[in-house]
Amino acid sequence: DVKVTQSSRYLVKRTGEKVFLECVQDMDHENMFWYRQDPGLGLRLIYFSYDVKMKEKGDIPEGYSVSREKKERFSLILESASTNQTSMYLCASSSPGHFNYGYTFGSGTRLTVV
Amino acid sequence: QQQVKQSPQSLIVQKGGISIINCAYENTAFDYFPWYQQFPGKGPALLIAIRPDVSEKKEGRFTISFNKSAKQFSLHIMDSQPGDSATYFCAASIFNAGGTSYGKLTFGQGTILTVHP
């Protein structure tokens, strides 16, 4: 069974901390994505990567950075966590051109910043 | 800037009824329109998708209707069941674009569907 695994289901961090969210996929997908999910706002794209060491900003990159040193791993970094970054974070992967397969999402990390 | 607008935000339907969720988009370059289904505690999963060369696609009880001129598409769930209770997201992307789009999806705001037994 193909999988996208997010390292933590729940995280509680303090304001100003540096936070790492890890995501690993086992499908050899080229593309990986980080979204945040907030009620009434849907899923908003933070960053995505289409190859190792490549990254592109999404719609809401402010306050975040990413790292992709290996094809299977895509990390989201909150440089200095703030309370407005309290959210559900979803990682996804996909392979270009696979129209019928879409994205495979992880189960999410619910981050609370206090 | 919300390029895909979804309504309603929540929907309550009786078992056996029809659930209808609507989406409207702004970017005429979009050429791929999927719907995702999310159960509590899980990530979204692809439910059904359509390209603009057809006006309707049906898979079992789920149907996408697409109106290119109105820039709207909708999800119809026939004979709705309690097991269909979930959050539904429409999305859109430029599937065939070269350059750097890489099929990245723009999602709607989501609809929480509750089907009462």
PDB file of C-alpha atoms in Angstrom:
ATOM      1  CA  ASP A   1       0.000   0.000   0.000  1.00  0.00           C
ATOM      2  CA  VAL A   2       1.505   3.297  -1.083  1.00  0.00           C
ATOM      3  CA  LYS A   3       2.024   5.815   1.635  1.00  0.00           C
ATOM      4  CA  VAL A   4       2.832   9.346   2.591  1.00  0.00           C
ATOM      5  CA  THR A   5       3.934   9.384   6.203  1.00  0.00           C
ATOM      6  CA  GLN A   6       4.045  12.474   8.364  1.00  0.00           C
ATOM      7  CA  SER A   7       6.273  12.087  11.382  1.00  0.00           C
ATOM      8  CA  SER A   8       3.937  13.525  14.015  1.00  0.00           C
ATOM      9  CA  ARG A   9       0.164  13.431  14.391  1.00  0.00           C
ATOM     10  CA  TYR A  10       0.063  16.164  17.039  1.00  0.00           C
ATOM     11  CA  LEU A  11       2.620  18.784  18.027  1.00  0.00           C
ATOM     12  CA  VAL A  12       2.558  21.539  20.630  1.00  0.00           C
ATOM     13  CA  LYS A  13       5.274  24.170  20.349  1.00  0.00           C
ATOM     14  CA  ARG A  14       6.013  27.488  21.993  1.00  0.00           C
ATOM     15  CA  THR A  15       6.038  30.839  20.235  1.00  0.00           C
ATOM     16  CA  GLY A  16       9.462  31.555  18.757  1.00  0.00           C
ATOM     17  CA  GLU A  17      10.545  27.909  18.526  1.00  0.00           C
ATOM     18  CA  LYS A  18      11.954  26.470  15.318  1.00  0.00           C
ATOM     19  CA  VAL A  19       9.670  23.665  14.193  1.00  0.00           C
ATOM     20  CA  PHE A  20      10.364  20.853  11.758  1.00  0.00           C
ATOM     21  CA  LEU A  21       7.584  18.863  10.110  1.00  0.00           C
ATOM     22  CA  GLU A  22       8.763  15.776   8.272  1.00  0.00           C
ATOM     23  CA  CYS A  23       7.156  13.944   5.380  1.00  0.00           C
ATOM     24  CA  VAL A  24       8.278  10.748   3.669  1.00  0.00           C
ATOM     25  CA  GLN A  25       6.765   9.047   0.609  1.00  0.00           C
ATOM     26  CA  ASP A  26       7.496   5.567  -0.686  1.00  0.00           C
ATOM     27  CA  MET A  27       6.082   5.921  -4.211  1.00  0.00           C
ATOM     28  CA  ASP A  28       9.153   7.415  -5.950  1.00  0.00           C
ATOM     29  CA  HIS A  29       7.066  10.507  -6.771  1.00  0.00           C
ATOM     30  CA  GLU A  30       8.807  13.526  -8.250  1.00  0.00           C
ATOM     31  CA  ASN A  31       6.445  16.158  -6.818  1.00  0.00           C
ATOM     32  CA  MET A  32       5.830  16.883  -3.159  1.00  0.00           C
ATOM     33  CA  PHE A  33       3.659  19.539  -1.554  1.00  0.00           C
ATOM     34  CA  TRP A  34       2.931  21.140   1.794  1.00  0.00           C
ATOM     35  CA  TYR A  35      -0.556  22.509   2.444  1.00  0.00           C
ATOM     36  CA  ARG A  36      -2.170  23.928   5.535  1.00  0.00           C
ATOM     37  CA  GLN A  37      -5.837  23.271   6.228  1.00  0.00           C
ATOM     38  CA  ASP A  38      -7.969  25.754   8.128  1.00  0.00           C
ATOM     39  CA  PRO A  39     -11.778  25.706   8.574  1.00  0.00           C
ATOM     40  CA  GLY A  40     -13.502  27.839   5.978  1.00  0.00           C
ATOM     41  CA  LEU A  41     -10.282  28.381   4.037  1.00  0.00           C
ATOM     42  CA  GLY A  42      -9.754  24.925   2.596  1.00  0.00           C
ATOM     43  CA  LEU A  43      -6.257  23.761   1.703  1.00  0.00           C
ATOM     44  CA  ARG A  44      -3.705  26.436   0.907  1.00  0.00           C
ATOM     45  CA  LEU A  45      -0.376  25.655  -0.726  1.00  0.00           C
ATOM     46  CA  ILE A  46       2.701  26.672   1.258  1.00  0.00           C
ATOM     47  CA  TYR A  47       5.561  25.236  -0.814  1.00  0.00           C
ATOM     48  CA  PHE A  48       6.110  22.517  -3.354  1.00  0.00           C
ATOM     49  CA  SER A  49       9.073  20.683  -4.833  1.00  0.00           C
ATOM     50  CA  TYR A  50       9.351  19.036  -8.225  1.00  0.00           C
ATOM     51  CA  ASP A  51      12.809  17.537  -7.782  1.00  0.00           C
ATOM     52  CA  VAL A  52      15.513  17.013  -5.208  1.00  0.00           C
ATOM     53  CA  LYS A  53      16.872  20.329  -3.949  1.00  0.00           C
ATOM     54  CA  MET A  54      14.265  22.207  -6.009  1.00  0.00           C
ATOM     55  CA  LYS A  55      11.484  24.204  -4.381  1.00  0.00           C
ATOM     56  CA  GLU A  56       8.892  26.760  -5.325  1.00  0.00           C
ATOM     57  CA  LYS A  57       6.753  29.069  -3.228  1.00  0.00           C
ATOM     58  CA  GLY A  58       3.061  28.417  -3.064  1.00  0.00           C
ATOM     59  CA  ASP A  59       0.348  30.877  -2.132  1.00  0.00           C
ATOM     60  CA  ILE A  60       1.279  31.424   1.545  1.00  0.00           C
ATOM     61  CA  PRO A  61       5.051  30.880   1.993  1.00  0.00           C
ATOM     62  CA  GLU A  62       5.649  33.650   4.539  1.00  0.00           C
ATOM     63  CA  GLY A  63       7.125  32.326   7.772  1.00  0.00           C
ATOM     64  CA  TYR A  64       7.942  28.925   6.276  1.00  0.00           C
ATOM     65  CA  SER A  65      10.844  27.283   4.488  1.00  0.00           C
ATOM     66  CA  VAL A  66      11.356  23.784   3.088  1.00  0.00           C
ATOM     67  CA  SER A  67      14.099  21.283   2.459  1.00  0.00           C
ATOM     68  CA  ARG A  68      14.293  18.386   0.035  1.00  0.00           C
ATOM     69  CA  GLU A  69      17.656  16.661   0.224  1.00  0.00           C
ATOM     70  CA  LYS A  70      16.346  13.249  -0.850  1.00  0.00           C
ATOM     71  CA  LYS A  71      13.590  12.379  -3.297  1.00  0.00           C
ATOM     72  CA  GLU A  72      11.431  10.649  -0.706  1.00  0.00           C
ATOM     73  CA  ARG A  73      11.645  13.292   2.036  1.00  0.00           C
ATOM     74  CA  PHE A  74      10.205  16.810   2.139  1.00  0.00           C
ATOM     75  CA  SER A  75      10.512  18.888   5.297  1.00  0.00           C
ATOM     76  CA  LEU A  76       8.570  21.988   6.296  1.00  0.00           C
ATOM     77  CA  ILE A  77      10.322  24.406   8.639  1.00  0.00           C
ATOM     78  CA  LEU A  78       8.727  27.106  10.728  1.00  0.00           C
ATOM     79  CA  GLU A  79      11.675  29.399  11.421  1.00  0.00           C
ATOM     80  CA  SER A  80      10.059  31.099  14.431  1.00  0.00           C
ATOM     81  CA  ALA A  81       6.665  29.658  15.262  1.00  0.00           C
ATOM     82  CA  SER A  82       3.799  32.060  15.860  1.00  0.00           C
ATOM     83  CA  THR A  83       0.266  31.487  17.117  1.00  0.00           C
ATOM     84  CA  ASN A  84      -1.203  32.196  13.663  1.00  0.00           C
ATOM     85  CA  GLN A  85       0.628  29.129  12.409  1.00  0.00           C
ATOM     86  CA  THR A  86      -1.570  26.901  14.558  1.00  0.00           C
ATOM     87  CA  SER A  87      -3.151  24.672  11.929  1.00  0.00           C
ATOM     88  CA  MET A  88      -3.396  21.236  10.331  1.00  0.00           C
ATOM     89  CA  TYR A  89      -0.474  20.648   7.977  1.00  0.00           C
ATOM     90  CA  LEU A  90      -0.837  18.182   5.123  1.00  0.00           C
ATOM     91  CA  CYS A  91       1.921  16.753   2.980  1.00  0.00           C
ATOM     92  CA  ALA A  92       1.180  15.265  -0.437  1.00  0.00           C
ATOM     93  CA  SER A  93       3.043  13.717  -3.323  1.00  0.00           C
ATOM     94  CA  SER A  94       2.269  13.098  -6.976  1.00  0.00           C
ATOM     95  CA  SER A  95       3.844  11.950 -10.185  1.00  0.00           C
ATOM     96  CA  PRO A  96       3.628  14.273 -13.211  1.00  0.00           C
ATOM     97  CA  GLY A  97       1.132  13.189 -15.824  1.00  0.00           C
ATOM     98  CA  HIS A  98      -0.707  10.669 -13.678  1.00  0.00           C
ATOM     99  CA  PHE A  99      -4.084  12.286 -14.171  1.00  0.00           C
ATOM    100  CA  ASN A 100      -6.101   9.451 -12.718  1.00  0.00           C
ATOM    101  CA  TYR A 101      -4.031   9.026  -9.578  1.00  0.00           C
ATOM    102  CA  GLY A 102      -3.988  12.559  -8.258  1.00  0.00           C
ATOM    103  CA  TYR A 103      -2.270  13.465  -5.044  1.00  0.00           C
ATOM    104  CA  THR A 104      -1.558  11.051  -2.225  1.00  0.00           C
ATOM    105  CA  PHE A 105      -1.876  12.846   1.089  1.00  0.00           C
ATOM    106  CA  GLY A 106      -0.505  12.040   4.500  1.00  0.00           C
ATOM    107  CA  SER A 107      -2.814  11.979   7.518  1.00  0.00           C
ATOM    108  CA  GLY A 108      -1.682  15.409   8.638  1.00  0.00           C
ATOM    109  CA  THR A 109       0.085  17.016  11.574  1.00  0.00           C
ATOM    110  CA  ARG A 110      -2.005  19.171  13.863  1.00  0.00           C
ATOM    111  CA  LEU A 111       0.303  21.876  15.166  1.00  0.00           C
ATOM    112  CA  THR A 112      -0.606  24.074  18.106  1.00  0.00           C
ATOM    113  CA  VAL A 113       1.614  27.060  18.882  1.00  0.00           C
ATOM    114  CA  VAL A 114       1.154  28.435  22.395  1.00  0.00           C
TER     115      VAL A 114
ATOM    116  CA  GLN B   1      -6.865  35.459  -3.665  1.00  0.00           C
ATOM    117  CA  GLN B   2      -9.293  32.555  -3.800  1.00  0.00           C
ATOM    118  CA  GLN B   3      -9.340  31.222  -7.332  1.00  0.00           C
ATOM    119  CA  VAL B   4     -11.764  28.391  -6.601  1.00  0.00           C
ATOM    120  CA  LYS B   5     -14.918  29.179  -4.637  1.00  0.00           C
ATOM    121  CA  GLN B   6     -16.919  26.320  -3.130  1.00  0.00           C
ATOM    122  CA  SER B   7     -20.413  26.232  -1.686  1.00  0.00           C
ATOM    123  CA  PRO B   8     -22.139  25.424   0.551  1.00  0.00           C
ATOM    124  CA  GLN B   9     -19.798  25.360   3.539  1.00  0.00           C
ATOM    125  CA  SER B  10     -21.911  22.635   5.154  1.00  0.00           C
ATOM    126  CA  LEU B  11     -24.694  20.379   3.945  1.00  0.00           C
ATOM    127  CA  ILE B  12     -27.112  18.051   5.725  1.00  0.00           C
ATOM    128  CA  VAL B  13     -28.906  15.404   3.674  1.00  0.00           C
ATOM    129  CA  GLN B  14     -31.176  12.510   4.559  1.00  0.00           C
ATOM    130  CA  LYS B  15     -30.155   8.994   3.633  1.00  0.00           C
ATOM    131  CA  GLY B  16     -31.151   8.291   0.044  1.00  0.00           C
ATOM    132  CA  GLY B  17     -31.184  11.948  -0.934  1.00  0.00           C
ATOM    133  CA  ILE B  18     -29.043  13.805  -3.445  1.00  0.00           C
ATOM    134  CA  SER B  19     -26.077  15.867  -2.237  1.00  0.00           C
ATOM    135  CA  ILE B  20     -24.945  18.702  -4.484  1.00  0.00           C
ATOM    136  CA  ILE B  21     -21.771  20.734  -3.987  1.00  0.00           C
ATOM    137  CA  ASN B  22     -20.844  23.577  -6.307  1.00  0.00           C
ATOM    138  CA  CYS B  23     -17.567  25.192  -7.322  1.00  0.00           C
ATOM    139  CA  ALA B  24     -16.683  28.178  -9.465  1.00  0.00           C
ATOM    140  CA  TYR B  25     -13.258  29.066 -10.796  1.00  0.00           C
ATOM    141  CA  GLU B  26     -11.683  32.191 -12.246  1.00  0.00           C
ATOM    142  CA  ASN B  27      -8.609  31.043 -14.152  1.00  0.00           C
ATOM    143  CA  THR B  28      -9.661  29.979 -17.660  1.00  0.00           C
ATOM    144  CA  ALA B  29      -6.340  28.145 -18.057  1.00  0.00           C
ATOM    145  CA  PHE B  30      -7.446  25.478 -15.564  1.00  0.00           C
ATOM    146  CA  ASP B  31      -7.941  22.174 -17.371  1.00  0.00           C
ATOM    147  CA  TYR B  32      -8.191  19.563 -14.638  1.00  0.00           C
ATOM    148  CA  PHE B  33     -10.912  19.498 -11.985  1.00  0.00           C
ATOM    149  CA  PRO B  34     -10.747  16.823  -9.276  1.00  0.00           C
ATOM    150  CA  TRP B  35     -12.830  16.271  -6.182  1.00  0.00           C
ATOM    151  CA  TYR B  36     -11.272  15.029  -2.966  1.00  0.00           C
ATOM    152  CA  GLN B  37     -12.978  13.328  -0.016  1.00  0.00           C
ATOM    153  CA  GLN B  38     -11.627  13.608   3.517  1.00  0.00           C
ATOM    154  CA  PHE B  39     -12.711  11.570   6.526  1.00  0.00           C
ATOM    155  CA  PRO B  40     -11.892  12.725  10.074  1.00  0.00           C
ATOM    156  CA  GLY B  41      -8.297  12.029  11.011  1.00  0.00           C
ATOM    157  CA  LYS B  42      -7.305  11.251   7.430  1.00  0.00           C
ATOM    158  CA  GLY B  43      -5.801  13.161   4.553  1.00  0.00           C
ATOM    159  CA  PRO B  44      -7.945  13.946   1.507  1.00  0.00           C
ATOM    160  CA  ALA B  45      -8.206  11.224  -1.141  1.00  0.00           C
ATOM    161  CA  LEU B  46      -9.038  11.582  -4.825  1.00  0.00           C
ATOM    162  CA  LEU B  47     -12.694  10.767  -5.455  1.00  0.00           C
ATOM    163  CA  ILE B  48     -13.328  11.657  -9.095  1.00  0.00           C
ATOM    164  CA  ALA B  49     -11.882  14.049 -11.673  1.00  0.00           C
ATOM    165  CA  ILE B  50     -12.858  15.604 -14.990  1.00  0.00           C
ATOM    166  CA  ARG B  51     -11.163  17.310 -17.913  1.00  0.00           C
ATOM    167  CA  PRO B  52     -13.005  20.138 -19.760  1.00  0.00           C
ATOM    168  CA  ASP B  53     -13.457  18.153 -22.963  1.00  0.00           C
ATOM    169  CA  VAL B  54     -16.527  16.470 -21.427  1.00  0.00           C
ATOM    170  CA  SER B  55     -19.516  17.967 -19.615  1.00  0.00           C
ATOM    171  CA  GLU B  56     -20.181  15.082 -17.256  1.00  0.00           C
ATOM    172  CA  LYS B  57     -18.373  12.167 -15.669  1.00  0.00           C
ATOM    173  CA  LYS B  58     -20.022   9.478 -13.591  1.00  0.00           C
ATOM    174  CA  GLU B  59     -18.463   6.901 -11.294  1.00  0.00           C
ATOM    175  CA  GLY B  60     -21.001   4.878  -9.362  1.00  0.00           C
ATOM    176  CA  ARG B  61     -23.110   7.237  -7.258  1.00  0.00           C
ATOM    177  CA  PHE B  62     -20.760  10.183  -7.855  1.00  0.00           C
ATOM    178  CA  THR B  63     -21.130  12.513 -10.845  1.00  0.00           C
ATOM    179  CA  ILE B  64     -19.221  15.634 -11.844  1.00  0.00           C
ATOM    180  CA  SER B  65     -21.088  18.139 -14.005  1.00  0.00           C
ATOM    181  CA  PHE B  66     -18.936  20.711 -15.795  1.00  0.00           C
ATOM    182  CA  ASN B  67     -20.013  23.987 -17.412  1.00  0.00           C
ATOM    183  CA  LYS B  68     -17.039  25.548 -19.174  1.00  0.00           C
ATOM    184  CA  SER B  69     -18.803  28.730 -20.299  1.00  0.00           C
ATOM    185  CA  ALA B  70     -19.978  29.469 -16.756  1.00  0.00           C
ATOM    186  CA  LYS B  71     -16.666  28.351 -15.249  1.00  0.00           C
ATOM    187  CA  GLN B  72     -18.520  26.138 -12.813  1.00  0.00           C
ATOM    188  CA  PHE B  73     -18.486  22.483 -11.863  1.00  0.00           C
ATOM    189  CA  SER B  74     -20.399  20.475  -9.322  1.00  0.00           C
ATOM    190  CA  LEU B  75     -20.397  17.158  -7.512  1.00  0.00           C
ATOM    191  CA  HIS B  76     -23.630  15.178  -7.256  1.00  0.00           C
ATOM    192  CA  ILE B  77     -23.880  12.266  -4.835  1.00  0.00           C
ATOM    193  CA  MET B  78     -26.910  10.146  -5.618  1.00  0.00           C
ATOM    194  CA  ASP B  79     -28.576   7.948  -2.990  1.00  0.00           C
ATOM    195  CA  SER B  80     -26.430   9.553  -0.272  1.00  0.00           C
ATOM    196  CA  GLN B  81     -25.378   7.206   2.546  1.00  0.00           C
ATOM    197  CA  PRO B  82     -24.210   7.864   6.118  1.00  0.00           C
ATOM    198  CA  GLY B  83     -20.803   6.544   5.049  1.00  0.00           C
ATOM    199  CA  ASP B  84     -20.546   9.469   2.619  1.00  0.00           C
ATOM    200  CA  SER B  85     -20.380  11.864   5.587  1.00  0.00           C
ATOM    201  CA  ALA B  86     -17.055  13.610   5.104  1.00  0.00           C
ATOM    202  CA  THR B  87     -15.485  16.869   3.986  1.00  0.00           C
ATOM    203  CA  TYR B  88     -15.389  17.360   0.231  1.00  0.00           C
ATOM    204  CA  PHE B  89     -12.964  19.620  -1.611  1.00  0.00           C
ATOM    205  CA  CYS B  90     -13.082  20.684  -5.215  1.00  0.00           C
ATOM    206  CA  ALA B  91      -9.831  21.666  -6.865  1.00  0.00           C
ATOM    207  CA  ALA B  92      -8.394  22.853 -10.148  1.00  0.00           C
ATOM    208  CA  SER B  93      -5.044  22.905 -11.885  1.00  0.00           C
ATOM    209  CA  ILE B  94      -3.339  23.474 -15.193  1.00  0.00           C
ATOM    210  CA  PHE B  95      -2.588  19.875 -15.986  1.00  0.00           C
ATOM    211  CA  ASN B  96      -0.871  20.169 -19.327  1.00  0.00           C
ATOM    212  CA  ALA B  97       1.180  23.278 -18.707  1.00  0.00           C
ATOM    213  CA  GLY B  98       4.887  23.166 -19.144  1.00  0.00           C
ATOM    214  CA  GLY B  99       7.069  25.377 -17.058  1.00  0.00           C
ATOM    215  CA  THR B 100       6.635  25.240 -13.356  1.00  0.00           C
ATOM    216  CA  SER B 101       2.968  24.526 -12.633  1.00  0.00           C
ATOM    217  CA  TYR B 102       3.652  20.797 -12.211  1.00  0.00           C
ATOM    218  CA  GLY B 103      -0.047  20.148 -11.751  1.00  0.00           C
ATOM    219  CA  LYS B 104      -0.236  21.984  -8.438  1.00  0.00           C
ATOM    220  CA  LEU B 105      -3.798  22.073  -7.222  1.00  0.00           C
ATOM    221  CA  THR B 106      -5.807  25.074  -6.057  1.00  0.00           C
ATOM    222  CA  PHE B 107      -8.472  23.905  -3.615  1.00  0.00           C
ATOM    223  CA  GLY B 108     -11.872  25.246  -2.690  1.00  0.00           C
ATOM    224  CA  GLN B 109     -12.868  26.008   0.892  1.00  0.00           C
ATOM    225  CA  GLY B 110     -14.427  22.607   1.556  1.00  0.00           C
ATOM    226  CA  THR B 111     -17.939  21.335   2.297  1.00  0.00           C
ATOM    227  CA  ILE B 112     -18.780  19.322   5.387  1.00  0.00           C
ATOM    228  CA  LEU B 113     -21.415  16.784   4.338  1.00  0.00           C
ATOM    229  CA  THR B 114     -23.548  15.039   6.954  1.00  0.00           C
ATOM    230  CA  VAL B 115     -25.900  12.292   5.828  1.00  0.00           C
ATOM    231  CA  HIS B 116     -28.517  11.401   8.447  1.00  0.00           C
ATOM    232  CA  PRO B 117     -29.713   7.775   8.604  1.00  0.00           C
TER     233      PRO B 117
END
